[in-house]
Amino acid sequence: GYTPGQALEWYALIATEGRHAYMWLSVLDLLVIIPSYIFMLSCNLVMSSSSSNNTSNYYESLAYLPTMAAMSDLVESLMHLYSVLHYPFPASREILVVASTATQSKFAFLGLCLASLAYHLLVKHIWHGRRLGKGEPTAAAYFTSTTSNNNSSSSKRKQT
């Protein structure tokens, strides 16, 4: 996070050209970046949990984490956009405190998203797949069985 004073110092440091560039970057963030990472992370969480044998809604609820990160990013971007538009008559310090809190929340939610994906990938697919006869097969086992099935069918064709 950052303090309202630090945000105001940054606005002054980047000058008028920097604030205008930041406004366009905020529009890009609002229209492209936020929807993109909501879509991608939500899809990843839903797909990674679809093979789970767990009957609870735990994994499905994880799909809301990217949306929460995006909402935090949206609040952060809007607060800064409002503040930049009204510079040098600074917005209230409370707006910048909200922006700072939203920034911290955004990174916390993104961290939870990535940790959930890593857990599911490493523990559910790799670790359980390597246990003898338990869990899902590893990728190597899948490709080995696929290759051996293809080889046996081609050898049958050669015999005929």
Short mmCIF file of C-alpha atoms in Angstrom, two decimals:
data_model
loop_
_atom_site.label_atom_id
_atom_site.label_comp_id
_atom_site.label_asym_id
_atom_site.label_seq_id
_atom_site.Cartn_x
_atom_site.Cartn_y
_atom_site.Cartn_z
CA GLY A 1 0.00 0.00 0.00
CA TYR A 2 0.88 3.64 0.06
CA THR A 3 -0.14 6.71 1.97
CA PRO A 4 -2.23 9.53 0.49
CA GLY A 5 0.86 11.76 0.70
CA GLN A 6 2.89 9.31 -1.35
CA ALA A 7 0.16 9.16 -4.01
CA LEU A 8 0.03 12.95 -4.23
CA GLU A 9 3.83 13.13 -4.48
CA TRP A 10 3.69 10.61 -7.31
CA TYR A 11 1.03 12.67 -9.13
CA ALA A 12 3.29 15.72 -8.87
CA LEU A 13 6.37 13.75 -9.95
CA ILE A 14 4.84 12.39 -13.16
CA ALA A 15 3.67 15.88 -14.21
CA THR A 16 0.84 16.67 -16.59
CA GLU A 17 2.03 14.37 -19.39
CA GLY A 18 2.41 11.46 -16.99
CA ARG A 19 -1.04 12.02 -15.52
CA HIS A 20 -2.58 12.05 -19.01
CA ALA A 21 -0.74 8.84 -19.88
CA TYR A 22 -1.94 7.34 -16.61
CA MET A 23 -5.53 8.19 -17.51
CA TRP A 24 -5.24 6.25 -20.78
CA LEU A 25 -3.57 3.38 -18.97
CA SER A 26 -6.47 3.35 -16.51
CA VAL A 27 -8.95 3.11 -19.38
CA LEU A 28 -6.96 0.20 -20.81
CA ASP A 29 -6.95 -1.40 -17.36
CA LEU A 30 -10.70 -0.99 -17.00
CA LEU A 31 -11.68 -2.21 -20.46
CA VAL A 32 -9.09 -4.87 -21.29
CA ILE A 33 -6.85 -6.01 -18.47
CA ILE A 34 -9.41 -6.49 -15.70
CA PRO A 35 -11.87 -8.52 -17.82
CA SER A 36 -8.98 -10.56 -19.26
CA TYR A 37 -7.60 -11.75 -15.99
CA ILE A 38 -11.05 -12.40 -14.56
CA PHE A 39 -11.79 -14.65 -17.51
CA MET A 40 -8.44 -16.44 -17.60
CA LEU A 41 -8.06 -17.07 -13.88
CA SER A 42 -11.69 -18.08 -13.42
CA CYS A 43 -11.42 -20.55 -16.30
CA ASN A 44 -8.22 -21.97 -14.87
CA LEU A 45 -9.73 -22.42 -11.43
CA VAL A 46 -12.90 -24.01 -12.75
CA MET A 47 -11.05 -26.32 -15.15
CA SER A 48 -8.49 -27.35 -12.56
CA SER A 49 -11.22 -28.19 -10.08
CA SER A 50 -13.49 -30.01 -12.54
CA SER A 51 -11.52 -33.23 -12.16
CA SER A 52 -11.68 -33.11 -8.38
CA ASN A 53 -13.47 -35.96 -6.64
CA ASN A 54 -14.38 -33.58 -3.85
CA THR A 55 -18.14 -33.13 -3.70
CA SER A 56 -18.01 -29.86 -1.79
CA ASN A 57 -18.25 -26.48 -3.45
CA TYR A 58 -14.76 -25.54 -2.26
CA TYR A 59 -13.19 -25.41 -5.70
CA GLU A 60 -16.17 -23.73 -7.29
CA SER A 61 -15.98 -20.99 -4.67
CA LEU A 62 -12.34 -20.39 -5.63
CA ALA A 63 -13.57 -19.24 -9.03
CA TYR A 64 -14.83 -16.08 -7.31
CA LEU A 65 -11.32 -15.03 -6.23
CA PRO A 66 -10.37 -13.54 -9.63
CA THR A 67 -13.61 -11.59 -9.64
CA MET A 68 -12.81 -10.21 -6.21
CA ALA A 69 -9.33 -9.25 -7.43
CA ALA A 70 -10.86 -7.53 -10.44
CA MET A 71 -13.35 -5.63 -8.28
CA SER A 72 -10.48 -4.44 -6.08
CA ASP A 73 -8.54 -3.40 -9.19
CA LEU A 74 -11.62 -1.59 -10.48
CA VAL A 75 -11.99 0.39 -7.24
CA GLU A 76 -8.27 1.19 -7.23
CA SER A 77 -8.30 2.37 -10.85
CA LEU A 78 -11.43 4.47 -10.46
CA MET A 79 -10.14 6.16 -7.30
CA HIS A 80 -6.84 7.05 -8.95
CA LEU A 81 -8.54 8.14 -12.14
CA TYR A 82 -10.80 10.45 -10.15
CA SER A 83 -7.83 11.83 -8.22
CA VAL A 84 -5.74 12.40 -11.36
CA LEU A 85 -8.62 14.15 -13.10
CA HIS A 86 -8.99 16.57 -10.19
CA TYR A 87 -5.27 17.24 -9.70
CA PRO A 88 -3.88 19.71 -8.42
CA PHE A 89 -6.99 20.07 -6.30
CA PRO A 90 -6.43 16.76 -4.61
CA ALA A 91 -9.26 14.44 -3.87
CA SER A 92 -9.94 13.73 -0.25
CA ARG A 93 -7.38 11.69 1.56
CA GLU A 94 -10.06 9.07 2.18
CA ILE A 95 -10.28 8.35 -1.55
CA LEU A 96 -6.57 7.67 -1.67
CA VAL A 97 -6.82 5.46 1.43
CA VAL A 98 -9.56 3.47 -0.31
CA ALA A 99 -7.33 3.19 -3.40
CA SER A 100 -4.43 1.95 -1.29
CA THR A 101 -6.62 -0.60 0.48
CA ALA A 102 -8.02 -1.76 -2.86
CA THR A 103 -4.46 -2.22 -4.16
CA GLN A 104 -3.56 -4.40 -1.19
CA SER A 105 -6.79 -6.39 -1.57
CA LYS A 106 -6.17 -6.91 -5.29
CA PHE A 107 -2.76 -8.43 -4.68
CA ALA A 108 -4.06 -10.56 -1.80
CA PHE A 109 -6.83 -12.00 -4.00
CA LEU A 110 -4.43 -12.58 -6.91
CA GLY A 111 -2.02 -14.30 -4.52
CA LEU A 112 -4.81 -16.58 -3.33
CA CYS A 113 -5.75 -17.33 -6.95
CA LEU A 114 -2.22 -18.31 -7.87
CA ALA A 115 -1.70 -20.29 -4.65
CA SER A 116 -4.94 -22.21 -5.29
CA LEU A 117 -3.90 -23.02 -8.83
CA ALA A 118 -0.43 -24.10 -7.70
CA TYR A 119 -1.89 -26.27 -4.95
CA HIS A 120 -4.30 -27.93 -7.29
CA LEU A 121 -1.69 -28.50 -9.97
CA LEU A 122 1.05 -29.75 -7.65
CA VAL A 123 -0.91 -31.66 -5.06
CA LYS A 124 -3.95 -32.92 -6.89
CA HIS A 125 -2.45 -33.73 -10.27
CA ILE A 126 1.26 -34.36 -9.78
CA TRP A 127 1.53 -35.67 -6.20
CA HIS A 128 -1.57 -37.86 -6.26
CA GLY A 129 -0.83 -39.00 -9.79
CA ARG A 130 2.54 -40.39 -8.72
CA ARG A 131 1.15 -42.45 -5.86
CA LEU A 132 0.93 -46.09 -6.83
CA GLY A 133 -2.49 -46.86 -8.18
CA LYS A 134 -4.11 -43.86 -6.55
CA GLY A 135 -5.30 -40.58 -7.92
CA GLU A 136 -5.11 -39.51 -11.49
CA PRO A 137 -2.40 -40.88 -13.76
CA THR A 138 0.60 -38.72 -14.47
CA ALA A 139 1.07 -37.15 -17.87
CA ALA A 140 3.93 -39.58 -18.55
CA ALA A 141 1.68 -42.55 -17.79
CA TYR A 142 -1.03 -41.16 -20.04
CA PHE A 143 1.33 -40.64 -22.98
CA THR A 144 2.96 -44.04 -22.45
CA SER A 145 -0.41 -45.80 -22.53
CA THR A 146 -1.50 -43.80 -25.58
CA THR A 147 1.73 -44.61 -27.40
CA SER A 148 1.54 -48.31 -26.55
CA ASN A 149 -2.08 -48.45 -27.76
CA ASN A 150 -1.05 -46.83 -31.05
CA ASN A 151 1.91 -49.20 -31.45
CA SER A 152 -0.21 -52.30 -30.81
CA SER A 153 -2.83 -51.22 -33.35
CA SER A 154 -0.16 -50.51 -35.96
CA SER A 155 1.49 -53.88 -35.35
CA LYS A 156 -1.89 -55.57 -35.84
CA ARG A 157 -2.22 -53.80 -39.17
CA LYS A 158 1.24 -55.05 -40.23
CA GLN A 159 0.30 -58.65 -39.39
CA THR A 160 -2.76 -58.60 -41.65
#
